[in-house]
mmCIF file of C-alpha atoms in Angstrom:
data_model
loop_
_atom_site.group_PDB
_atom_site.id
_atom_site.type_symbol
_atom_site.label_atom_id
_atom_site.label_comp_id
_atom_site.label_asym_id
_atom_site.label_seq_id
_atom_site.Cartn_x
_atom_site.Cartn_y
_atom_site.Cartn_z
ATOM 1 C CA UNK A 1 189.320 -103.331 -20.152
ATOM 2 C CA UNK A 2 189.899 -100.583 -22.503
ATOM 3 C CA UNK A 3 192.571 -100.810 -24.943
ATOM 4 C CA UNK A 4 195.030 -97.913 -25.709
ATOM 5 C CA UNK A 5 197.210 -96.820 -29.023
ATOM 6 C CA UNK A 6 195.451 -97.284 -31.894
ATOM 7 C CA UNK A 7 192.522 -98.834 -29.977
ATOM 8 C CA UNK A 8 191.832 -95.709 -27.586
ATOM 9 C CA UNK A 9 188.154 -95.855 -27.196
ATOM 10 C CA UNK A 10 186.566 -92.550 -28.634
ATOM 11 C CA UNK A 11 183.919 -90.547 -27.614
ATOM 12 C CA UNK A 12 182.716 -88.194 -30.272
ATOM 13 C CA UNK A 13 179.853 -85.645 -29.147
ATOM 14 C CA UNK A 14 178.591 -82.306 -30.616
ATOM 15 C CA UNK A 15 179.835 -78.658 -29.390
ATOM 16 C CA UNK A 16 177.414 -77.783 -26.597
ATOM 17 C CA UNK A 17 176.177 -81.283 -25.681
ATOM 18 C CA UNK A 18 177.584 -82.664 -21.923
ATOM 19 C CA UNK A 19 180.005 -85.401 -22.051
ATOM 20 C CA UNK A 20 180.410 -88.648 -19.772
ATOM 21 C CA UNK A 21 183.714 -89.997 -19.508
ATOM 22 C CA UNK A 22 183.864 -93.726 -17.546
ATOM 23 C CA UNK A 23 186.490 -95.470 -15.594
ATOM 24 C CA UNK A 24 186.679 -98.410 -14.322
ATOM 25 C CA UNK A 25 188.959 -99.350 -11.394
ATOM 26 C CA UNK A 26 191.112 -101.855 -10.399
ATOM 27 C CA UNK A 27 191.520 -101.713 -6.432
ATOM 28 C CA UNK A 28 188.691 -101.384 -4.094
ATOM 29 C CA UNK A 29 191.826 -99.985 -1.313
ATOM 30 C CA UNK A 30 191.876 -97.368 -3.644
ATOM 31 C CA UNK A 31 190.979 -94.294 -1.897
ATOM 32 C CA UNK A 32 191.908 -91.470 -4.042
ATOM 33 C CA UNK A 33 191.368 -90.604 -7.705
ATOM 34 C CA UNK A 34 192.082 -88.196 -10.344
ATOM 35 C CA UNK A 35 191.241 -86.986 -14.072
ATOM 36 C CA UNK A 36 193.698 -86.025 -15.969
ATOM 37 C CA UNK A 37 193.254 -84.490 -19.398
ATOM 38 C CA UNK A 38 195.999 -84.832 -21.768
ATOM 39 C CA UNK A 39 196.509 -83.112 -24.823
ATOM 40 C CA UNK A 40 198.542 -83.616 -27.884
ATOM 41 C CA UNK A 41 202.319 -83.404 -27.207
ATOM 42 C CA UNK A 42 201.703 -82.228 -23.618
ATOM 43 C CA UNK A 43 201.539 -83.665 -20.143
ATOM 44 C CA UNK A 44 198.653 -84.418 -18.604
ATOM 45 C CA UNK A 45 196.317 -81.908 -16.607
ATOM 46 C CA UNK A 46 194.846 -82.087 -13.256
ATOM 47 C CA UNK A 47 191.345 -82.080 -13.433
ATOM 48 C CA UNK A 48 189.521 -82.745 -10.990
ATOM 49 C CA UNK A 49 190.392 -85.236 -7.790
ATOM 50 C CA UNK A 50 187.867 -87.041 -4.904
ATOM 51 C CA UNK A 51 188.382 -89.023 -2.255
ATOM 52 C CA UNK A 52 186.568 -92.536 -1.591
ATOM 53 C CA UNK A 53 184.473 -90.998 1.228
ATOM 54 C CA UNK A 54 182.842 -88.517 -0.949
ATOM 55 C CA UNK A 55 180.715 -90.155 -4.383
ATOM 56 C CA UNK A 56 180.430 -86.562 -6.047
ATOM 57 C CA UNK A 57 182.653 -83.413 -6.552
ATOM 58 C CA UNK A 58 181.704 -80.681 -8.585
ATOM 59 C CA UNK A 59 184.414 -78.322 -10.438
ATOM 60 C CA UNK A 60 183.921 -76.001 -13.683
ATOM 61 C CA UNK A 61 181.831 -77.623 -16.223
ATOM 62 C CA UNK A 62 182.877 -80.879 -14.471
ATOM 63 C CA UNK A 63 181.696 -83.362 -12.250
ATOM 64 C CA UNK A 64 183.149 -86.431 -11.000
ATOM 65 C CA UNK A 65 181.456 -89.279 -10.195
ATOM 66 C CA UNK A 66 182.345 -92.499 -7.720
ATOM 67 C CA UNK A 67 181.078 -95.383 -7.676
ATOM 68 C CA UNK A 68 182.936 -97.669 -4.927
ATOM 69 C CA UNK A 69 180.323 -100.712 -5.115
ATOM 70 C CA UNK A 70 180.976 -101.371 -8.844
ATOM 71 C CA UNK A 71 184.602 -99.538 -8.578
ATOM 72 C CA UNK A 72 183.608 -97.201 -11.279
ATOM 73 C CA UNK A 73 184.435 -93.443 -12.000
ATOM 74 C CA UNK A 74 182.972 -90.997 -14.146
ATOM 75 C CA UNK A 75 183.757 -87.493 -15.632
ATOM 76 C CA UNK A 76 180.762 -85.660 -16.844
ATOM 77 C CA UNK A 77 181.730 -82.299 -18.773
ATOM 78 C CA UNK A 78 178.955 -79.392 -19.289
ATOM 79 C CA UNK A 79 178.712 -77.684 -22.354
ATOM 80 C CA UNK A 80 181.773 -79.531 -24.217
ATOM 81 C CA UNK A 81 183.847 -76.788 -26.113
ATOM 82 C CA UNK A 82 186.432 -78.074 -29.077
ATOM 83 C CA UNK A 83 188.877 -76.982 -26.293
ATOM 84 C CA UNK A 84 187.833 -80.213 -24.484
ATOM 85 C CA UNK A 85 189.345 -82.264 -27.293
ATOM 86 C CA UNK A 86 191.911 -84.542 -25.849
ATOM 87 C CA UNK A 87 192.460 -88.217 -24.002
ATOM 88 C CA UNK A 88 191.507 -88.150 -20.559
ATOM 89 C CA UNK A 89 193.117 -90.317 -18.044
ATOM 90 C CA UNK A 90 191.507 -91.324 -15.020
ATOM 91 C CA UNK A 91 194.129 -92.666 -11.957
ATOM 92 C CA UNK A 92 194.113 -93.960 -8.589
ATOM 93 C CA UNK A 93 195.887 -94.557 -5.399
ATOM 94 C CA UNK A 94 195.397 -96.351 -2.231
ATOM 95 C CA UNK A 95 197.206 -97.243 0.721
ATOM 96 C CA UNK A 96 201.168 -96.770 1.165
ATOM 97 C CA UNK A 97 201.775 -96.753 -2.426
ATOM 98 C CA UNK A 98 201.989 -93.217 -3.592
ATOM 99 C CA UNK A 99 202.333 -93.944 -7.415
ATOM 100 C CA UNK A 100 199.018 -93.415 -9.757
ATOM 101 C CA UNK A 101 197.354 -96.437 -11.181
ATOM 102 C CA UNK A 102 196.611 -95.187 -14.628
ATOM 103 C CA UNK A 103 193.354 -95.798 -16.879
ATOM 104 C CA UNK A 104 194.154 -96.422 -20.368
ATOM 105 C CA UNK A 105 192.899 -93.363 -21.776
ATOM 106 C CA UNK A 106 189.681 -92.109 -23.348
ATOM 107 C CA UNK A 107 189.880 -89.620 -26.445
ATOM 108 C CA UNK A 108 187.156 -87.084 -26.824
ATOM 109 C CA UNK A 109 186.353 -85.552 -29.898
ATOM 110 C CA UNK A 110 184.402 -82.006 -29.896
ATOM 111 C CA UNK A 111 182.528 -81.343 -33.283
ATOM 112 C CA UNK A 112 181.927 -78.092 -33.785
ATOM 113 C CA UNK B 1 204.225 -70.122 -10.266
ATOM 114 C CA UNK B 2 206.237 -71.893 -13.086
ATOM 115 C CA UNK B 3 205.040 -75.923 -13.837
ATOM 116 C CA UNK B 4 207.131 -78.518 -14.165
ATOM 117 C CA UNK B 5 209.638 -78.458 -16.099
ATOM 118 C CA UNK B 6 211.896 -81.430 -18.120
ATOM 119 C CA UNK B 7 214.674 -81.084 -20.509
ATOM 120 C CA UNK B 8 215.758 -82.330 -22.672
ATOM 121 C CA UNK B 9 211.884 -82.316 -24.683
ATOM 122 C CA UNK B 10 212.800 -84.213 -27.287
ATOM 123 C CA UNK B 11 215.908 -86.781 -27.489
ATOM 124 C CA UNK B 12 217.122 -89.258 -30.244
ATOM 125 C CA UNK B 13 219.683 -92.633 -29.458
ATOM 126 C CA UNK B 14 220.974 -95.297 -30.603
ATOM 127 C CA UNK B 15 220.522 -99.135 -28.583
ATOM 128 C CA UNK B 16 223.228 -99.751 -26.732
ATOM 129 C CA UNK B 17 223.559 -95.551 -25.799
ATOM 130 C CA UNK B 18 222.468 -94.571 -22.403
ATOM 131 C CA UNK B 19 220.121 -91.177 -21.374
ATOM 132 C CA UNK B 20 219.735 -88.818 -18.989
ATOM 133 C CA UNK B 21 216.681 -87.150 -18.320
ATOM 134 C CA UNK B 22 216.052 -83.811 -16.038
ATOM 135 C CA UNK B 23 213.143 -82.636 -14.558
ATOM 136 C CA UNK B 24 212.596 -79.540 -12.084
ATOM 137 C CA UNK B 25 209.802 -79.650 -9.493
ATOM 138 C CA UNK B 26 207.108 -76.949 -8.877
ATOM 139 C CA UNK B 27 208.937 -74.367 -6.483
ATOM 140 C CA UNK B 28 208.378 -75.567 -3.274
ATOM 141 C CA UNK B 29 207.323 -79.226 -3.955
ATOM 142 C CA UNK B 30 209.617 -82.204 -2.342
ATOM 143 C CA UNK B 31 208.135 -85.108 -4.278
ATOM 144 C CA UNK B 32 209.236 -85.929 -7.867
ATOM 145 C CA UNK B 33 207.998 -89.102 -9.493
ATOM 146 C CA UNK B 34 208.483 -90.449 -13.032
ATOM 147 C CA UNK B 35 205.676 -92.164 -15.548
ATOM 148 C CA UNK B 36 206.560 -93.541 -18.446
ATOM 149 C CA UNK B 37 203.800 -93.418 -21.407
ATOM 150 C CA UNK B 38 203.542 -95.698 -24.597
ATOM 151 C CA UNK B 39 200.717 -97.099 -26.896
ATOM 152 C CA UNK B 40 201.323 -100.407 -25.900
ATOM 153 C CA UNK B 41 201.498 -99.815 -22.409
ATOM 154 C CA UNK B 42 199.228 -96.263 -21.352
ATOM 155 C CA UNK B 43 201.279 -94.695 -18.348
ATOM 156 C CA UNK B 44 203.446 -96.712 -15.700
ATOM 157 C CA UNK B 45 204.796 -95.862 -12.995
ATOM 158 C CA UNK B 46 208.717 -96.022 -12.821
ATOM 159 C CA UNK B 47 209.404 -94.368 -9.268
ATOM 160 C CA UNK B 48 209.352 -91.810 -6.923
ATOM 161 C CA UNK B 49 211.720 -89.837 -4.860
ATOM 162 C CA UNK B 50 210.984 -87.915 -1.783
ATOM 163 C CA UNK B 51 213.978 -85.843 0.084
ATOM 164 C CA UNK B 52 216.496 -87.276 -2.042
ATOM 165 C CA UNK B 53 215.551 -91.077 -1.006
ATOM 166 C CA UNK B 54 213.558 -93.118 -3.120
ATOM 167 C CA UNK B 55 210.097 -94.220 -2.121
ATOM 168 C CA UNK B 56 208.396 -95.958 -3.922
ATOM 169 C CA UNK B 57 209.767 -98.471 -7.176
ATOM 170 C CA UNK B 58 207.771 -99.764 -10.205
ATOM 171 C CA UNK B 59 208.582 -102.924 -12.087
ATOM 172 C CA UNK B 60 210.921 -101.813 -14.518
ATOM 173 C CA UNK B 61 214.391 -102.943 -14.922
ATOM 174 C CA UNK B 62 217.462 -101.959 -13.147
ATOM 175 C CA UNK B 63 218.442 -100.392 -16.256
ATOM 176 C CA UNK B 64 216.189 -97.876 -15.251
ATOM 177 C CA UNK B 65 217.495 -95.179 -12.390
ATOM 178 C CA UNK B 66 217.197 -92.118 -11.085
ATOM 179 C CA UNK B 67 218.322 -89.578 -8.380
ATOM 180 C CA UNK B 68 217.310 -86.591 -6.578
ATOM 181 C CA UNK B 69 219.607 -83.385 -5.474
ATOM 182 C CA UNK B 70 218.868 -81.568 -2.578
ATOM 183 C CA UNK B 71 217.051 -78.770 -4.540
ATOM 184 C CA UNK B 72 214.241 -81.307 -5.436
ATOM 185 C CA UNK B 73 214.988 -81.751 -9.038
ATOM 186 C CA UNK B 74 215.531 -85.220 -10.106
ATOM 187 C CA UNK B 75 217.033 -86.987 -12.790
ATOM 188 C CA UNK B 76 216.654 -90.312 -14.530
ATOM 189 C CA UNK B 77 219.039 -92.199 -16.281
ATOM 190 C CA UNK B 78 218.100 -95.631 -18.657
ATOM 191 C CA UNK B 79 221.391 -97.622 -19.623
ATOM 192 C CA UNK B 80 221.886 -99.839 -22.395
ATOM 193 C CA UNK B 81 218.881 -98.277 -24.615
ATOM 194 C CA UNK B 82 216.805 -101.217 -26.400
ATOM 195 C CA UNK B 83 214.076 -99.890 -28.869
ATOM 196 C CA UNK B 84 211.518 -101.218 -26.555
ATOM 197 C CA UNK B 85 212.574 -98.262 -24.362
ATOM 198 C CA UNK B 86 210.976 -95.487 -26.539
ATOM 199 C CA UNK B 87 208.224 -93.515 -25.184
ATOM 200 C CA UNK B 88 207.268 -90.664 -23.706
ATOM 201 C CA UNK B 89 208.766 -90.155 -20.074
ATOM 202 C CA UNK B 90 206.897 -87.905 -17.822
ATOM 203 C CA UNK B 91 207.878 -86.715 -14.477
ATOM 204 C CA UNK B 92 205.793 -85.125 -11.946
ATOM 205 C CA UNK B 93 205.596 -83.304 -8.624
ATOM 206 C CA UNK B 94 203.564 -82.916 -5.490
ATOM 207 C CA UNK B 95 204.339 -80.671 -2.501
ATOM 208 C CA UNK B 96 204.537 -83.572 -0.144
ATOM 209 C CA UNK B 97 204.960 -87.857 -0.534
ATOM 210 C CA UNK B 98 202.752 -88.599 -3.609
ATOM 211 C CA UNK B 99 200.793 -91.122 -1.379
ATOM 212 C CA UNK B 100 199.645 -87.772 0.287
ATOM 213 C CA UNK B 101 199.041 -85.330 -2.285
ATOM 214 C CA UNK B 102 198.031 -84.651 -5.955
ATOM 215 C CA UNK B 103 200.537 -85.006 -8.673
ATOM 216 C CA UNK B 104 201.363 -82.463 -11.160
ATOM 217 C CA UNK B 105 202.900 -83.728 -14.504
ATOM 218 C CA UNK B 106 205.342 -81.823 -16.291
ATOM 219 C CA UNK B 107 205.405 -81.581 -20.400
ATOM 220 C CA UNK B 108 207.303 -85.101 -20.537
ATOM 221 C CA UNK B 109 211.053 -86.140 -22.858
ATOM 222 C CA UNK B 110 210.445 -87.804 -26.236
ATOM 223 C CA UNK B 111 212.435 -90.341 -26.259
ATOM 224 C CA UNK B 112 213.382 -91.966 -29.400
ATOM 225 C CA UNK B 113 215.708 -94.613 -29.027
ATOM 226 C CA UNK B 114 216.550 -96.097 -33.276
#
């Protein structure tokens, strides 16, 4: 798995290009999922959310991704802006347990 | 609509010392559940409270508590502060049970515990 702190896996693309953010998941009952951006001393921000019975949902200059036969999820961003700079989180939840399972972060870097 | 909202945003103790934390749901939402974030760790789940009753539990000590008042906000309380228990704590609300609905994360409490 991906390792977080110091070790956050990085992701360093050009202003302009599209990014791809990947997730791995831990539950195959998992039947809901989230990205959450999170930037520096704040919370983190809904993205974008899908459900297990859909494999693609579009948004703004984002696209999710689902994968349920290799439990993976991805985030692709269009036309990454430095405002895109940040660690995004993906996180499930399946059955009775309301709580989000979180990913352990990925930080993207925009160069302008 | 305001966000969610926690106070104290920054917080300094000593071990030993115990905290309070506050956090005020989106108007309107019923669910509040707290996260808490370190390096070491990423984001775990501490628990959640729905109409005042508490739903769901992660696997954190007893030291670790919290309540909610009939307006929806919530509190959390850590006793007997060890230095382990620094991190960012993060609280978050949903209009109905968090198994049900998406999660909205407030700006979270520093918590610096020396």
């Amino acid at each position: 798995g991906e390792s977080v702190g110091l070790h956050l896996p990085t992701l360093s693309v050009q202003e302009g290009d599209n990014s791809i953010i990947n997730c791995a998941y831990s539950n195959s009952a998992s039947d809901y999922f989230i990205w959450y951006k999170q930037e520096s001393g704040k919370g983190p921000q809904f993205i974008i959310d899908i459900r297990s019975n859909m494999d693609k949902r579009q948004g703004q200059r984002v696209t999710v991704l689902l994968n349920k036969t290799v439990k993976h999820l991805s985030l692709q961003i269009a036309a990454t802006q430095p405002g895109d700079s940040a660690v995004y989180f993906c996180a499930e939840k399946g059955g009775s347990q309301g709580n989000l399972i979180f990913g352990k972060g990925t930080k993207l870097s925009v160069k302008p | 609509k305001a966000g969610v909202t926690q106070t104290p945003r920054y917080l300094i103790k000593t071990r030993g010392q115990q905290v309070t934390l506050s956090c005020s749901p989106i108007s309107g939402h019923r669910s509040v559940s707290w996260y808490q974030q370190t390096p070491g760790q990423g984001l775990q789940f501490l628990f959640e409270y729905f109409s005042e009753t508490q739903r769901n539990k992660g696997n954190f000590p007893g030291r670790f508590s919290g309540r909610q008042f009939s307006n929806s906000r919530s509190e959390m309380n850590v006793s007997t502060l060890e230095l382990g228990d620094s991190a960012l704590y993060l609280c978050a609300s949903s209009l109905w049970e968090a198994s049900t609905d998406t999660q909205y994360f407030g700006p979270g409490t520093r918590l610096t515990v020396l």
